[in-house]
Tab-separated table of C-alpha atoms in Angstrom:
chain	number	residue	atom	x	y	z
C	185	MET	CA	-48.602	10.314	-20.190
C	186	ILE	CA	-49.324	13.832	-21.459
C	187	VAL	CA	-49.952	12.652	-24.727
C	188	ALA	CA	-52.168	9.670	-23.543
C	189	ILE	CA	-54.169	12.158	-21.222
C	190	LEU	CA	-54.698	14.561	-24.137
C	191	SER	CA	-55.642	11.778	-26.149
C	192	ALA	CA	-58.903	10.837	-24.335
C	193	VAL	CA	-60.121	14.399	-24.135
C	194	LYS	CA	-61.224	16.887	-26.833
C	195	GLU	CA	-59.241	19.755	-24.783
C	196	CYS	CA	-58.516	20.684	-21.309
C	197	ASP	CA	-56.648	23.048	-19.465
C	198	PHE	CA	-52.980	23.545	-17.854
C	199	LEU	CA	-54.391	22.695	-14.480
C	200	TYR	CA	-56.392	19.698	-15.653
C	201	LEU	CA	-52.979	18.744	-16.859
C	202	LEU	CA	-50.883	19.819	-13.826
C	203	THR	CA	-53.587	17.674	-11.600
C	204	GLU	CA	-53.689	14.807	-13.642
C	205	THR	CA	-49.727	13.982	-14.250
C	206	GLN	CA	-48.818	15.717	-10.549
C	207	LEU	CA	-45.789	17.180	-12.043
C	208	SER	CA	-44.330	20.376	-11.214
C	209	LYS	CA	-45.533	23.704	-13.269
C	210	GLY	CA	-42.011	24.168	-14.680
C	211	ASN	CA	-41.756	20.258	-15.674
C	212	LEU	CA	-45.129	20.158	-17.310
C	213	SER	CA	-44.798	23.687	-19.287
C	214	SER	CA	-41.235	22.326	-20.493
C	215	HIS	CA	-42.491	19.004	-22.000
C	216	LEU	CA	-45.942	20.728	-23.574
C	217	SER	CA	-43.142	23.267	-25.074
C	218	LYS	CA	-41.291	20.152	-26.904
C	219	LEU	CA	-44.305	18.405	-27.729
C	220	GLU	CA	-45.776	21.922	-29.119
C	221	GLY	CA	-42.338	21.968	-31.119
C	222	ALA	CA	-43.017	18.558	-32.284
C	223	GLY	CA	-46.211	19.548	-33.694
C	224	TYR	CA	-48.000	16.884	-31.236
C	225	VAL	CA	-49.638	19.503	-29.080
C	226	GLU	CA	-51.564	22.973	-30.014
C	227	ILE	CA	-51.511	25.493	-27.186
C	228	GLU	CA	-54.097	28.082	-26.861
C	229	LYS	CA	-53.663	31.075	-24.464
C	230	THR	CA	-57.281	32.304	-23.596
C	231	PHE	CA	-59.511	33.932	-20.869
C	232	ARG	CA	-62.148	32.209	-18.533
C	233	GLY	CA	-63.877	35.422	-17.739
C	234	LYS	CA	-60.921	37.561	-16.325
C	235	ILE	CA	-58.443	34.742	-15.390
C	236	PRO	CA	-55.971	33.774	-17.919
C	237	GLN	CA	-56.390	30.098	-19.079
C	238	THR	CA	-54.133	27.623	-21.096
C	239	LEU	CA	-56.167	25.360	-23.326
C	240	LEU	CA	-54.249	22.313	-24.574
C	241	ARG	CA	-55.059	19.923	-27.443
C	242	LEU	CA	-53.431	17.160	-29.118
C	243	THR	CA	-52.794	17.639	-32.721
C	244	ARG	CA	-53.650	15.228	-35.871
C	245	SER	CA	-50.169	14.674	-36.130
C	246	GLY	CA	-50.071	14.032	-32.352
C	247	ARG	CA	-52.847	11.454	-32.279
C	248	ASN	CA	-51.450	9.905	-35.459
C	249	ALA	CA	-48.379	9.220	-33.422
C	250	PHE	CA	-50.219	8.081	-30.335
C	251	GLY	CA	-51.947	5.654	-32.360
C	252	ASP	CA	-48.877	4.352	-33.829
C	253	TYR	CA	-47.333	4.102	-30.334
C	254	ARG	CA	-50.485	2.013	-28.918
C	255	LYS	CA	-50.191	-0.250	-32.059
C	256	SER	CA	-46.461	-0.989	-31.430
C	257	LEU	CA	-47.177	-1.727	-27.784
C	258	GLN	CA	-49.863	-4.161	-29.074
C	259	ASN	CA	-47.448	-5.728	-31.518
C	260	ALA	CA	-44.659	-6.169	-28.963
C	261	LEU	CA	-47.057	-8.320	-26.769
M	239	MET	CA	-39.806	-17.707	-22.528
M	240	SER	CA	-36.490	-16.550	-21.437
M	241	ILE	CA	-36.375	-14.259	-18.259
M	242	VAL	CA	-35.558	-11.436	-20.360
M	243	ALA	CA	-38.078	-11.995	-22.672
M	244	ASN	CA	-40.643	-12.355	-19.568
M	245	ARG	CA	-39.401	-9.220	-18.484
M	246	PHE	CA	-39.949	-7.274	-21.962
M	247	VAL	CA	-43.544	-8.827	-21.812
M	248	VAL	CA	-44.552	-7.908	-18.055
M	249	GLN	CA	-43.126	-4.195	-18.715
M	250	THR	CA	-44.765	-3.869	-21.805
M	251	GLY	CA	-47.799	-5.085	-20.511
M	252	SER	CA	-47.560	-2.640	-17.796
M	253	MET	CA	-47.025	0.222	-20.147
M	254	LYS	CA	-50.175	-0.862	-21.576
M	255	ASP	CA	-52.141	-0.979	-18.444
M	256	GLU	CA	-50.458	2.787	-17.546
M	257	VAL	CA	-52.044	4.034	-20.952
M	258	SER	CA	-55.070	2.542	-20.587
M	259	ASN	CA	-55.587	3.880	-16.924
M	260	TYR	CA	-54.521	7.228	-18.300
M	261	LEU	CA	-57.363	7.023	-21.170
M	262	ALA	CA	-60.014	6.263	-18.456
M	263	ARG	CA	-59.211	9.023	-16.319
M	264	PRO	CA	-61.499	11.686	-18.074
M	265	LYS	CA	-64.380	9.548	-17.670
M	266	ARG	CA	-63.904	9.397	-13.902
M	267	TYR	CA	-63.061	13.384	-13.628
M	268	ASP	CA	-66.777	13.612	-15.039
M	269	ASN	CA	-67.864	12.737	-11.168
M	270	ILE	CA	-64.366	13.875	-9.422
M	271	ASP	CA	-67.222	16.415	-7.679
M	272	GLY	CA	-70.036	14.146	-7.364
M	273	THR	CA	-72.148	16.316	-9.898
M	274	GLY	CA	-72.814	13.345	-12.052
M	275	GLU	CA	-74.343	11.088	-9.128
M	276	MET	CA	-76.449	14.650	-7.898
M	277	PHE	CA	-77.767	14.843	-11.443
M	278	MET	CA	-78.935	11.004	-11.444
M	279	GLY	CA	-80.379	11.347	-8.254
M	280	LEU	CA	-82.321	14.353	-9.293
M	281	MET	CA	-83.568	12.857	-12.383
M	282	MET	CA	-85.071	9.751	-10.217
M	283	LEU	CA	-86.637	12.090	-7.912
M	284	GLY	CA	-88.125	13.885	-10.728
M	285	PHE	CA	-89.635	10.760	-11.410
M	286	ALA	CA	-90.960	10.548	-8.038
M	287	LEU	CA	-92.333	14.147	-8.184
M	288	MET	CA	-93.802	13.097	-11.417
M	289	GLY	CA	-96.011	10.071	-9.540
M	290	TYR	CA	-96.883	12.451	-6.806
M	291	LEU	CA	-98.086	15.193	-8.895
M	292	GLU	CA	-100.202	12.563	-10.819
M	293	ARG	CA	-102.127	11.550	-7.415
M	294	VAL	CA	-102.744	15.034	-6.066
M	295	ILE	CA	-103.800	16.730	-9.456
M	296	PRO	CA	-107.391	16.677	-10.017
M	297	HIS	CA	-108.676	13.916	-12.623
M	298	ASP	CA	-110.410	16.301	-15.036
M	299	SER	CA	-107.410	18.839	-14.855
M	300	PHE	CA	-105.800	19.943	-18.167
M	301	TRP	CA	-102.272	18.548	-17.045
M	302	THR	CA	-104.454	14.745	-16.425
M	303	GLN	CA	-106.003	15.202	-19.891
M	304	HIS	CA	-102.768	15.584	-21.372
M	305	GLU	CA	-100.601	13.350	-19.715
M	306	VAL	CA	-97.845	12.885	-22.304
M	307	PHE	CA	-97.196	16.851	-22.179
M	308	PHE	CA	-97.344	16.650	-18.348
M	309	MET	CA	-94.768	14.077	-18.343
M	310	TYR	CA	-92.203	15.722	-20.554
M	311	ALA	CA	-92.845	19.122	-18.997
M	312	VAL	CA	-91.842	17.875	-15.414
M	313	LEU	CA	-89.000	15.757	-16.450
M	314	ALA	CA	-87.756	18.596	-18.757
M	315	VAL	CA	-87.885	21.147	-15.718
M	316	VAL	CA	-86.141	18.280	-13.537
M	317	PHE	CA	-83.154	17.923	-16.461
M	318	ALA	CA	-82.673	21.619	-17.078
M	319	LEU	CA	-82.456	22.271	-13.188
M	320	GLY	CA	-80.229	19.449	-12.727
M	321	PHE	CA	-77.932	20.443	-15.675
M	322	ALA	CA	-77.892	24.228	-14.502
M	323	LEU	CA	-76.758	22.778	-10.875
M	324	GLN	CA	-73.794	20.644	-12.664
M	325	GLN	CA	-72.657	23.763	-14.451
M	326	VAL	CA	-72.502	25.796	-11.658
M	327	ILE	CA	-70.869	23.829	-9.218
M	328	LYS	CA	-68.330	22.743	-12.473
M	329	ARG	CA	-67.578	26.707	-13.607
M	330	ASN	CA	-67.330	27.805	-9.638
M	331	ILE	CA	-65.711	24.992	-7.806
M	332	THR	CA	-64.328	22.292	-9.932
M	333	PHE	CA	-62.773	24.191	-12.746
M	334	PRO	CA	-61.087	26.701	-10.365
M	335	ARG	CA	-59.746	23.427	-8.239
M	336	THR	CA	-58.691	21.025	-10.425
M	337	GLY	CA	-58.835	22.295	-13.765
M	338	TYR	CA	-61.357	22.412	-17.097
M	339	VAL	CA	-61.821	19.495	-19.371
M	340	ALA	CA	-63.809	19.051	-22.359
M	341	ARG	CA	-64.701	15.192	-22.768
M	342	GLY	CA	-64.494	13.314	-25.932
M	343	SER	CA	-62.061	13.256	-28.767
M	344	ALA	CA	-62.052	15.860	-31.378
M	345	GLU	CA	-60.750	13.352	-33.873
M	346	ARG	CA	-62.819	10.476	-32.888
M	347	PRO	CA	-64.003	8.781	-35.939
M	348	VAL	CA	-67.629	9.075	-36.729
M	349	ALA	CA	-67.751	5.335	-37.071
M	350	THR	CA	-66.530	4.492	-33.712
M	351	LYS	CA	-69.085	6.787	-32.433
M	352	MET	CA	-71.852	5.178	-34.097
M	353	LYS	CA	-70.589	1.845	-32.834
M	354	ALA	CA	-70.872	3.218	-29.397
M	355	TRP	CA	-74.472	4.083	-30.175
M	356	ILE	CA	-75.120	0.802	-31.405
M	357	TYR	CA	-73.777	-1.292	-28.621
M	358	ALA	CA	-75.698	1.037	-26.019
M	359	ALA	CA	-78.876	0.168	-28.150
M	360	VAL	CA	-78.376	-3.287	-27.979
M	361	VAL	CA	-77.463	-3.271	-24.464
M	362	GLY	CA	-80.580	-1.523	-23.559
M	363	ALA	CA	-82.906	-3.633	-25.956
M	364	GLY	CA	-81.105	-6.729	-24.182
M	365	VAL	CA	-81.866	-5.404	-20.762
M	366	ALA	CA	-85.484	-4.514	-21.546
M	367	LEU	CA	-85.799	-8.128	-23.106
M	368	VAL	CA	-84.815	-9.666	-20.293
M	369	VAL	CA	-86.925	-7.518	-17.931
M	370	GLU	CA	-89.799	-8.207	-20.032
M	371	ALA	CA	-89.174	-12.172	-20.116
M	372	VAL	CA	-88.928	-12.326	-16.254
M	373	MET	CA	-92.250	-10.257	-15.684
M	374	PHE	CA	-93.829	-12.081	-18.487
M	375	VAL	CA	-93.434	-15.651	-16.472
M	376	LEU	CA	-95.061	-13.858	-13.613
M	377	VAL	CA	-98.031	-12.437	-15.751
M	378	PRO	CA	-100.085	-15.550	-16.101
M	379	SER	CA	-100.452	-16.545	-12.152
M	380	VAL	CA	-100.981	-12.793	-11.695
M	381	LEU	CA	-103.849	-12.570	-14.157
M	382	HIS	CA	-105.411	-15.976	-12.690
M	383	GLY	CA	-105.400	-14.519	-9.295
M	384	LYS	CA	-102.837	-16.981	-8.043
M	385	ASN	CA	-99.880	-16.305	-5.856
M	386	HIS	CA	-100.156	-12.602	-5.250
M	387	SER	CA	-97.718	-12.526	-2.783
M	388	LEU	CA	-95.245	-14.207	-4.284
M	389	ASN	CA	-95.519	-12.758	-7.353
M	390	LEU	CA	-95.417	-9.219	-5.857
M	391	ALA	CA	-92.228	-10.174	-3.679
M	392	VAL	CA	-90.429	-11.087	-6.856
M	393	ALA	CA	-91.173	-8.235	-8.930
M	394	ARG	CA	-90.253	-6.123	-5.947
M	395	LEU	CA	-87.487	-7.533	-5.259
M	396	PHE	CA	-86.229	-7.362	-9.160
M	397	TYR	CA	-87.226	-4.044	-9.587
M	398	ALA	CA	-85.583	-2.732	-6.555
M	399	GLY	CA	-82.452	-4.834	-7.227
M	400	LEU	CA	-81.953	-3.399	-10.728
M	401	PHE	CA	-81.694	0.019	-9.273
M	402	VAL	CA	-79.050	-1.433	-6.196
M	403	ALA	CA	-77.146	-3.179	-9.283
M	404	ILE	CA	-76.976	0.014	-11.157
M	405	TYR	CA	-75.220	1.782	-8.420
M	406	GLY	CA	-72.833	-0.995	-7.404
M	407	PHE	CA	-72.003	-0.951	-11.061
M	408	TRP	CA	-71.351	2.810	-10.919
M	409	ILE	CA	-69.123	2.572	-7.754
M	410	THR	CA	-66.924	-0.278	-9.473
M	411	ARG	CA	-66.203	2.231	-12.051
M	412	MET	CA	-64.870	4.873	-10.023
M	413	GLY	CA	-61.486	5.637	-9.029
M	414	GLN	CA	-59.988	4.784	-5.679
M	415	GLY	CA	-60.834	6.438	-2.458
M	416	GLN	CA	-64.612	5.695	-2.766
M	417	GLN	CA	-65.162	2.758	-0.796
M	418	TRP	CA	-67.449	4.470	1.557
M	419	LYS	CA	-69.911	4.600	-1.013
M	420	TRP	CA	-70.560	0.786	-0.547
M	421	ALA	CA	-71.921	1.741	2.697
M	422	ILE	CA	-74.441	3.801	0.734
M	423	LEU	CA	-75.294	0.966	-1.161
M	424	VAL	CA	-76.125	-0.809	1.680
M	425	LEU	CA	-78.213	1.418	3.410
M	426	MET	CA	-80.073	2.118	-0.037
M	427	ALA	CA	-80.617	-1.787	-0.118
M	428	ALA	CA	-81.889	-1.935	3.548
M	429	ALA	CA	-83.908	0.981	2.673
M	430	LEU	CA	-85.660	-0.704	-0.421
M	431	LEU	CA	-86.028	-4.089	1.140
M	432	ALA	CA	-87.778	-2.129	3.993
M	433	ALA	CA	-90.371	-0.533	1.732
M	434	GLY	CA	-90.935	-3.767	-0.359
M	435	ILE	CA	-91.957	-5.536	2.993
M	436	LEU	CA	-93.804	-2.526	4.493
M	437	ILE	CA	-95.419	-1.055	1.629
M	438	PRO	CA	-99.004	-3.084	1.430
M	439	ALA	CA	-100.024	-4.214	-2.386
M	440	GLN	CA	-102.762	-2.196	-3.944
M	441	GLN	CA	-106.488	-3.316	-3.377
M	442	PRO	CA	-108.027	-4.238	-5.654
M	443	PHE	CA	-104.950	-6.211	-6.304
M	444	LYS	CA	-103.116	-4.932	-9.557
M	445	PRO	CA	-100.003	-6.511	-11.392
M	446	PHE	CA	-96.527	-5.262	-10.736
M	447	TRP	CA	-96.620	-2.546	-13.477
M	448	HIS	CA	-98.845	-0.835	-11.504
M	449	ASP	CA	-97.198	-1.128	-8.130
M	450	GLU	CA	-97.270	2.558	-7.815
M	451	PRO	CA	-96.490	3.335	-4.259
M	452	PHE	CA	-93.547	1.063	-4.003
M	453	SER	CA	-92.201	2.301	-7.261
M	454	TRP	CA	-92.754	5.770	-6.134
M	455	TRP	CA	-90.468	4.918	-2.930
M	456	VAL	CA	-88.250	3.139	-4.949
M	457	MET	CA	-87.743	6.647	-7.091
M	458	ILE	CA	-87.728	8.367	-3.995
M	459	LEU	CA	-85.088	6.421	-1.707
M	460	SER	CA	-82.780	5.726	-4.946
M	461	GLY	CA	-83.077	9.104	-5.991
M	462	THR	CA	-81.762	10.425	-2.410
M	463	SER	CA	-79.336	7.885	-2.271
M	464	TRP	CA	-77.721	9.018	-5.333
M	465	PHE	CA	-77.823	12.643	-4.607
M	466	ALA	CA	-76.346	12.024	-1.227
M	467	SER	CA	-73.562	9.965	-2.693
M	468	GLY	CA	-72.833	12.988	-4.621
M	469	ALA	CA	-73.054	15.206	-2.078
M	470	GLY	CA	-70.707	13.445	-0.213
M	471	THR	CA	-68.184	13.255	-3.009
M	472	LEU	CA	-68.439	17.060	-3.542
M	473	ILE	CA	-67.849	17.753	0.576
M	474	MET	CA	-64.572	15.441	0.092
M	475	TYR	CA	-63.463	17.164	-2.652
M	476	LEU	CA	-63.782	20.288	-1.400
M	477	HIS	CA	-61.935	19.121	1.274
M	478	GLN	CA	-59.200	17.608	-0.581
M	479	HIS	CA	-58.492	20.491	-3.178
M	480	GLN	CA	-58.054	24.250	-2.860
M	481	VAL	CA	-58.753	26.557	-5.406
M	482	ALA	CA	-55.414	26.964	-7.772
M	483	PRO	CA	-53.348	30.325	-8.149
M	484	SER	CA	-54.364	31.830	-11.308
M	485	GLU	CA	-52.085	31.271	-14.179
M	486	SER	CA	-50.707	34.575	-14.111
């Protein structure tokens, strides 16, 4: 779900993912940490004005992995 | 096919639908705050403003003599205002409530982007051809001075119907919870129908492409409907979403 949403955007912030996935903050952070560890997601801590903001992007390997997943779904059907 | 295989196909199919749903969400997020519709409404009102200015500005003025420049100047100002309004709402209202997203995949191949542009150009050309073909059918009897009322009625119906159809298509692409917009569509269609009936044809009679009073009203009514729809979406959005606590 997280990878699917990230694959459709250039980048987004933590709040957008929280809104779209309806996961709790802790749950989402945990998933993102695992995805970052796997090299699928890139996390950038920045600021929007004076407010901290966490930007998230899918890496090339993340997009490739998602593309392979979609192909396998297609083939299974 | 066995029951197990059937269940597998159904589950896999629903997984595919779920993925497609997630992929479509950023497009709907563009108008989560109604700014997309407000921008469209402002552009249409800009066209109406242009039509109004053309009528009130003296014929011997600089602007009338340089009509194309005048047209681009008015539209550029309206576009800039609409874009600025959109950005102000996004930065101060939308992003603090439901987050920031930059549309468009960074890794999307150039070939895919070109394909999208080609499709858009082909569809646009196709629509223009259909419009021209429909109008071309009406031209001979208009030029020969026959069936003015009928041709004008058909032309007006087609022209106004196009705007109603575009808005209807827009509504179908939105997510759930937007059914109230169909009421706006009905009001818009009713207003355009009333304008089509009440506004007299210009005298001496001119072909539909010079049906300026009606065209002006179409832009006013459509633009107002779009803008009101967007404003309604923004009000609902403010009601449903509070500013999220800071990440720190």
